[in-house]
Amino acid sequence: MVKALLVDLDLEESLCWLNPPDARGFKRSTLKELYAVADVRPVDFGVGWFGVVVLEALSGAVPLLCYVDEDIMSQLYPWHPIVTAREPAEILAALGRLADDPQERQRLGMRGRRVQDFHSHEVLAGRFAAEAECALRTTRAG
């Protein structure tokens, strides 16, 4: 979907599509290198949420362009570095802003590296332990 949308926006000359060496896809080490040379990483514009590809891209210090539901994001995170857009005109405008502002791309990329603030093993383990303890206390009290 991303490729078709960006081609429809007539951005073919600004894009470089890479094919993985085989059906297994790219190795993680290769993805890390590819994220590092990208100016912007467009991911998904339909779902309204994200998965591991977004987290990997953010940790690579590359500005991320993706559609996320801002209402849900604001309930889960005090801030996030994702440039959100959904409609073709919004995507084109966001790409234009990012293309014209290398300092903003760098700022967003570095802020994206802070994905560990929410998704590191340490943070998630602590959160899981606290929620499990709360559930256990509630079960015992009930």
PDB file of C-alpha atoms in Angstrom:
ATOM      1  CA  MET A   1       0.000   0.000   0.000  1.00  0.00           C
ATOM      2  CA  VAL A   2       2.787   2.453   0.862  1.00  0.00           C
ATOM      3  CA  LYS A   3       4.565   1.961  -2.454  1.00  0.00           C
ATOM      4  CA  ALA A   4       1.393   2.410  -4.515  1.00  0.00           C
ATOM      5  CA  LEU A   5       0.424   5.521  -2.578  1.00  0.00           C
ATOM      6  CA  LEU A   6       3.831   7.160  -2.963  1.00  0.00           C
ATOM      7  CA  VAL A   7       3.914   6.310  -6.672  1.00  0.00           C
ATOM      8  CA  ASP A   8       0.401   7.819  -7.018  1.00  0.00           C
ATOM      9  CA  LEU A   9       1.773  10.985  -5.390  1.00  0.00           C
ATOM     10  CA  ASP A  10       4.317  11.147  -8.246  1.00  0.00           C
ATOM     11  CA  LEU A  11       7.298  10.737  -5.946  1.00  0.00           C
ATOM     12  CA  GLU A  12       9.015   7.977  -7.927  1.00  0.00           C
ATOM     13  CA  GLU A  13      12.114  10.068  -8.677  1.00  0.00           C
ATOM     14  CA  SER A  14      12.694  10.644  -4.954  1.00  0.00           C
ATOM     15  CA  LEU A  15      12.277   7.016  -3.952  1.00  0.00           C
ATOM     16  CA  CYS A  16      14.604   4.069  -3.911  1.00  0.00           C
ATOM     17  CA  TRP A  17      12.888   0.678  -3.623  1.00  0.00           C
ATOM     18  CA  LEU A  18      15.054  -2.200  -2.487  1.00  0.00           C
ATOM     19  CA  ASN A  19      14.333  -5.860  -2.970  1.00  0.00           C
ATOM     20  CA  PRO A  20      15.511  -8.323  -0.331  1.00  0.00           C
ATOM     21  CA  PRO A  21      18.033 -10.930  -1.423  1.00  0.00           C
ATOM     22  CA  ASP A  22      15.553 -13.781  -0.872  1.00  0.00           C
ATOM     23  CA  ALA A  23      12.089 -14.611   0.474  1.00  0.00           C
ATOM     24  CA  ARG A  24      13.306 -14.367   4.076  1.00  0.00           C
ATOM     25  CA  GLY A  25      13.763 -10.618   3.643  1.00  0.00           C
ATOM     26  CA  PHE A  26      16.610  -8.438   4.829  1.00  0.00           C
ATOM     27  CA  LYS A  27      18.798  -9.345   7.792  1.00  0.00           C
ATOM     28  CA  ARG A  28      18.412  -7.077  10.827  1.00  0.00           C
ATOM     29  CA  SER A  29      21.953  -5.761  10.356  1.00  0.00           C
ATOM     30  CA  THR A  30      21.112  -4.763   6.781  1.00  0.00           C
ATOM     31  CA  LEU A  31      17.867  -3.085   7.875  1.00  0.00           C
ATOM     32  CA  LYS A  32      19.802  -1.077  10.436  1.00  0.00           C
ATOM     33  CA  GLU A  33      22.140   0.181   7.709  1.00  0.00           C
ATOM     34  CA  LEU A  34      19.231   0.977   5.386  1.00  0.00           C
ATOM     35  CA  TYR A  35      17.357   2.926   8.050  1.00  0.00           C
ATOM     36  CA  ALA A  36      20.494   4.964   8.690  1.00  0.00           C
ATOM     37  CA  VAL A  37      20.744   6.195   5.085  1.00  0.00           C
ATOM     38  CA  ALA A  38      17.049   7.001   4.619  1.00  0.00           C
ATOM     39  CA  ASP A  39      15.910  10.606   4.994  1.00  0.00           C
ATOM     40  CA  VAL A  40      12.369   9.600   5.944  1.00  0.00           C
ATOM     41  CA  ARG A  41      10.800   6.214   6.556  1.00  0.00           C
ATOM     42  CA  PRO A  42       7.166   5.932   5.363  1.00  0.00           C
ATOM     43  CA  VAL A  43       5.517   2.888   6.916  1.00  0.00           C
ATOM     44  CA  ASP A  44       1.736   2.515   6.947  1.00  0.00           C
ATOM     45  CA  PHE A  45      -1.109   4.921   6.299  1.00  0.00           C
ATOM     46  CA  GLY A  46      -4.207   2.843   6.886  1.00  0.00           C
ATOM     47  CA  VAL A  47      -4.146   0.965  10.159  1.00  0.00           C
ATOM     48  CA  GLY A  48      -3.834   3.755  12.712  1.00  0.00           C
ATOM     49  CA  TRP A  49      -1.362   1.829  14.809  1.00  0.00           C
ATOM     50  CA  PHE A  50       2.138   0.410  14.545  1.00  0.00           C
ATOM     51  CA  GLY A  51       4.212  -2.715  14.976  1.00  0.00           C
ATOM     52  CA  VAL A  52       7.820  -3.741  15.301  1.00  0.00           C
ATOM     53  CA  VAL A  53       8.866  -2.208  11.952  1.00  0.00           C
ATOM     54  CA  VAL A  54       7.989   1.229  13.334  1.00  0.00           C
ATOM     55  CA  LEU A  55       9.970   0.606  16.515  1.00  0.00           C
ATOM     56  CA  GLU A  56      12.975  -0.566  14.495  1.00  0.00           C
ATOM     57  CA  ALA A  57      12.789   2.470  12.224  1.00  0.00           C
ATOM     58  CA  LEU A  58      12.496   4.853  15.168  1.00  0.00           C
ATOM     59  CA  SER A  59      15.480   3.312  16.917  1.00  0.00           C
ATOM     60  CA  GLY A  60      17.477   3.931  13.731  1.00  0.00           C
ATOM     61  CA  ALA A  61      17.142   7.712  14.186  1.00  0.00           C
ATOM     62  CA  VAL A  62      15.126   8.167  10.997  1.00  0.00           C
ATOM     63  CA  PRO A  63      12.011  10.382  10.944  1.00  0.00           C
ATOM     64  CA  LEU A  64       9.001   8.172  10.615  1.00  0.00           C
ATOM     65  CA  LEU A  65       5.938   9.029   8.543  1.00  0.00           C
ATOM     66  CA  CYS A  66       2.996   6.840   9.481  1.00  0.00           C
ATOM     67  CA  TYR A  67      -0.668   7.119  10.359  1.00  0.00           C
ATOM     68  CA  VAL A  68      -1.351   6.647  14.057  1.00  0.00           C
ATOM     69  CA  ASP A  69      -4.565   7.484  15.848  1.00  0.00           C
ATOM     70  CA  GLU A  70      -3.621  10.545  17.923  1.00  0.00           C
ATOM     71  CA  ASP A  71      -6.424   9.971  20.446  1.00  0.00           C
ATOM     72  CA  ILE A  72      -5.132   6.508  21.291  1.00  0.00           C
ATOM     73  CA  MET A  73      -1.492   7.629  21.234  1.00  0.00           C
ATOM     74  CA  SER A  74      -2.227  10.434  23.703  1.00  0.00           C
ATOM     75  CA  GLN A  75      -3.766   7.938  26.122  1.00  0.00           C
ATOM     76  CA  LEU A  76      -0.698   5.676  25.994  1.00  0.00           C
ATOM     77  CA  TYR A  77       2.241   8.057  25.582  1.00  0.00           C
ATOM     78  CA  PRO A  78       3.030  11.515  26.953  1.00  0.00           C
ATOM     79  CA  TRP A  79       4.677  12.244  23.567  1.00  0.00           C
ATOM     80  CA  HIS A  80       5.688  10.427  20.395  1.00  0.00           C
ATOM     81  CA  PRO A  81       8.004  11.266  17.492  1.00  0.00           C
ATOM     82  CA  ILE A  82       5.874   9.896  14.634  1.00  0.00           C
ATOM     83  CA  VAL A  83       4.904  12.311  11.876  1.00  0.00           C
ATOM     84  CA  THR A  84       1.320  11.264  11.368  1.00  0.00           C
ATOM     85  CA  ALA A  85      -0.533  11.581   8.091  1.00  0.00           C
ATOM     86  CA  ARG A  86      -3.227   9.523   6.422  1.00  0.00           C
ATOM     87  CA  GLU A  87      -4.627  11.180   3.332  1.00  0.00           C
ATOM     88  CA  PRO A  88      -2.481  11.629   0.208  1.00  0.00           C
ATOM     89  CA  ALA A  89      -2.449  15.439   0.535  1.00  0.00           C
ATOM     90  CA  GLU A  90      -1.326  15.166   4.190  1.00  0.00           C
ATOM     91  CA  ILE A  91       1.412  12.688   3.288  1.00  0.00           C
ATOM     92  CA  LEU A  92       2.671  14.880   0.458  1.00  0.00           C
ATOM     93  CA  ALA A  93       2.659  17.967   2.696  1.00  0.00           C
ATOM     94  CA  ALA A  94       4.536  16.122   5.465  1.00  0.00           C
ATOM     95  CA  LEU A  95       7.138  14.829   3.013  1.00  0.00           C
ATOM     96  CA  GLY A  96       7.549  18.362   1.648  1.00  0.00           C
ATOM     97  CA  ARG A  97       8.073  19.816   5.135  1.00  0.00           C
ATOM     98  CA  LEU A  98      10.612  17.122   5.998  1.00  0.00           C
ATOM     99  CA  ALA A  99      12.432  17.504   2.678  1.00  0.00           C
ATOM    100  CA  ASP A 100      12.789  21.245   3.240  1.00  0.00           C
ATOM    101  CA  ASP A 101      13.987  21.004   6.846  1.00  0.00           C
ATOM    102  CA  PRO A 102      17.061  18.847   7.542  1.00  0.00           C
ATOM    103  CA  GLN A 103      17.230  20.115  11.137  1.00  0.00           C
ATOM    104  CA  GLU A 104      13.672  18.921  11.769  1.00  0.00           C
ATOM    105  CA  ARG A 105      14.516  15.529  10.246  1.00  0.00           C
ATOM    106  CA  GLN A 106      17.492  15.274  12.579  1.00  0.00           C
ATOM    107  CA  ARG A 107      15.455  16.386  15.610  1.00  0.00           C
ATOM    108  CA  LEU A 108      12.699  13.869  14.890  1.00  0.00           C
ATOM    109  CA  GLY A 109      15.235  11.144  14.194  1.00  0.00           C
ATOM    110  CA  MET A 110      17.000  11.709  17.505  1.00  0.00           C
ATOM    111  CA  ARG A 111      13.695  11.898  19.340  1.00  0.00           C
ATOM    112  CA  GLY A 112      12.713   8.609  17.719  1.00  0.00           C
ATOM    113  CA  ARG A 113      15.788   7.006  19.268  1.00  0.00           C
ATOM    114  CA  ARG A 114      14.087   7.598  22.607  1.00  0.00           C
ATOM    115  CA  VAL A 115      11.638   4.813  21.721  1.00  0.00           C
ATOM    116  CA  GLN A 116      13.491   2.924  24.473  1.00  0.00           C
ATOM    117  CA  ASP A 117      11.775   5.225  26.997  1.00  0.00           C
ATOM    118  CA  PHE A 118       8.615   3.209  26.352  1.00  0.00           C
ATOM    119  CA  HIS A 119       9.634  -0.039  24.671  1.00  0.00           C
ATOM    120  CA  SER A 120      12.908  -1.261  26.178  1.00  0.00           C
ATOM    121  CA  HIS A 121      13.040  -4.658  27.873  1.00  0.00           C
ATOM    122  CA  GLU A 122      13.651  -2.958  31.213  1.00  0.00           C
ATOM    123  CA  VAL A 123      10.680  -0.606  30.940  1.00  0.00           C
ATOM    124  CA  LEU A 124       8.306  -3.296  29.713  1.00  0.00           C
ATOM    125  CA  ALA A 125       9.449  -5.825  32.319  1.00  0.00           C
ATOM    126  CA  GLY A 126       8.921  -3.302  35.110  1.00  0.00           C
ATOM    127  CA  ARG A 127       5.508  -2.360  33.800  1.00  0.00           C
ATOM    128  CA  PHE A 128       4.466  -5.994  33.403  1.00  0.00           C
ATOM    129  CA  ALA A 129       5.655  -6.823  36.925  1.00  0.00           C
ATOM    130  CA  ALA A 130       3.740  -3.872  38.413  1.00  0.00           C
ATOM    131  CA  GLU A 131       0.535  -4.792  36.549  1.00  0.00           C
ATOM    132  CA  ALA A 132       0.863  -8.457  37.555  1.00  0.00           C
ATOM    133  CA  GLU A 133       1.358  -7.468  41.197  1.00  0.00           C
ATOM    134  CA  CYS A 134      -1.704  -5.203  41.069  1.00  0.00           C
ATOM    135  CA  ALA A 135      -3.794  -7.975  39.498  1.00  0.00           C
ATOM    136  CA  LEU A 136      -2.618 -10.420  42.166  1.00  0.00           C
ATOM    137  CA  ARG A 137      -3.545  -8.014  44.985  1.00  0.00           C
ATOM    138  CA  THR A 138      -6.960  -7.429  43.420  1.00  0.00           C
ATOM    139  CA  THR A 139      -7.569 -11.178  43.096  1.00  0.00           C
ATOM    140  CA  ARG A 140      -6.567 -11.805  46.719  1.00  0.00           C
ATOM    141  CA  ALA A 141      -8.738  -8.922  47.954  1.00  0.00           C
ATOM    142  CA  GLY A 142     -11.765 -10.073  45.986  1.00  0.00           C
TER     143      GLY A 142
END
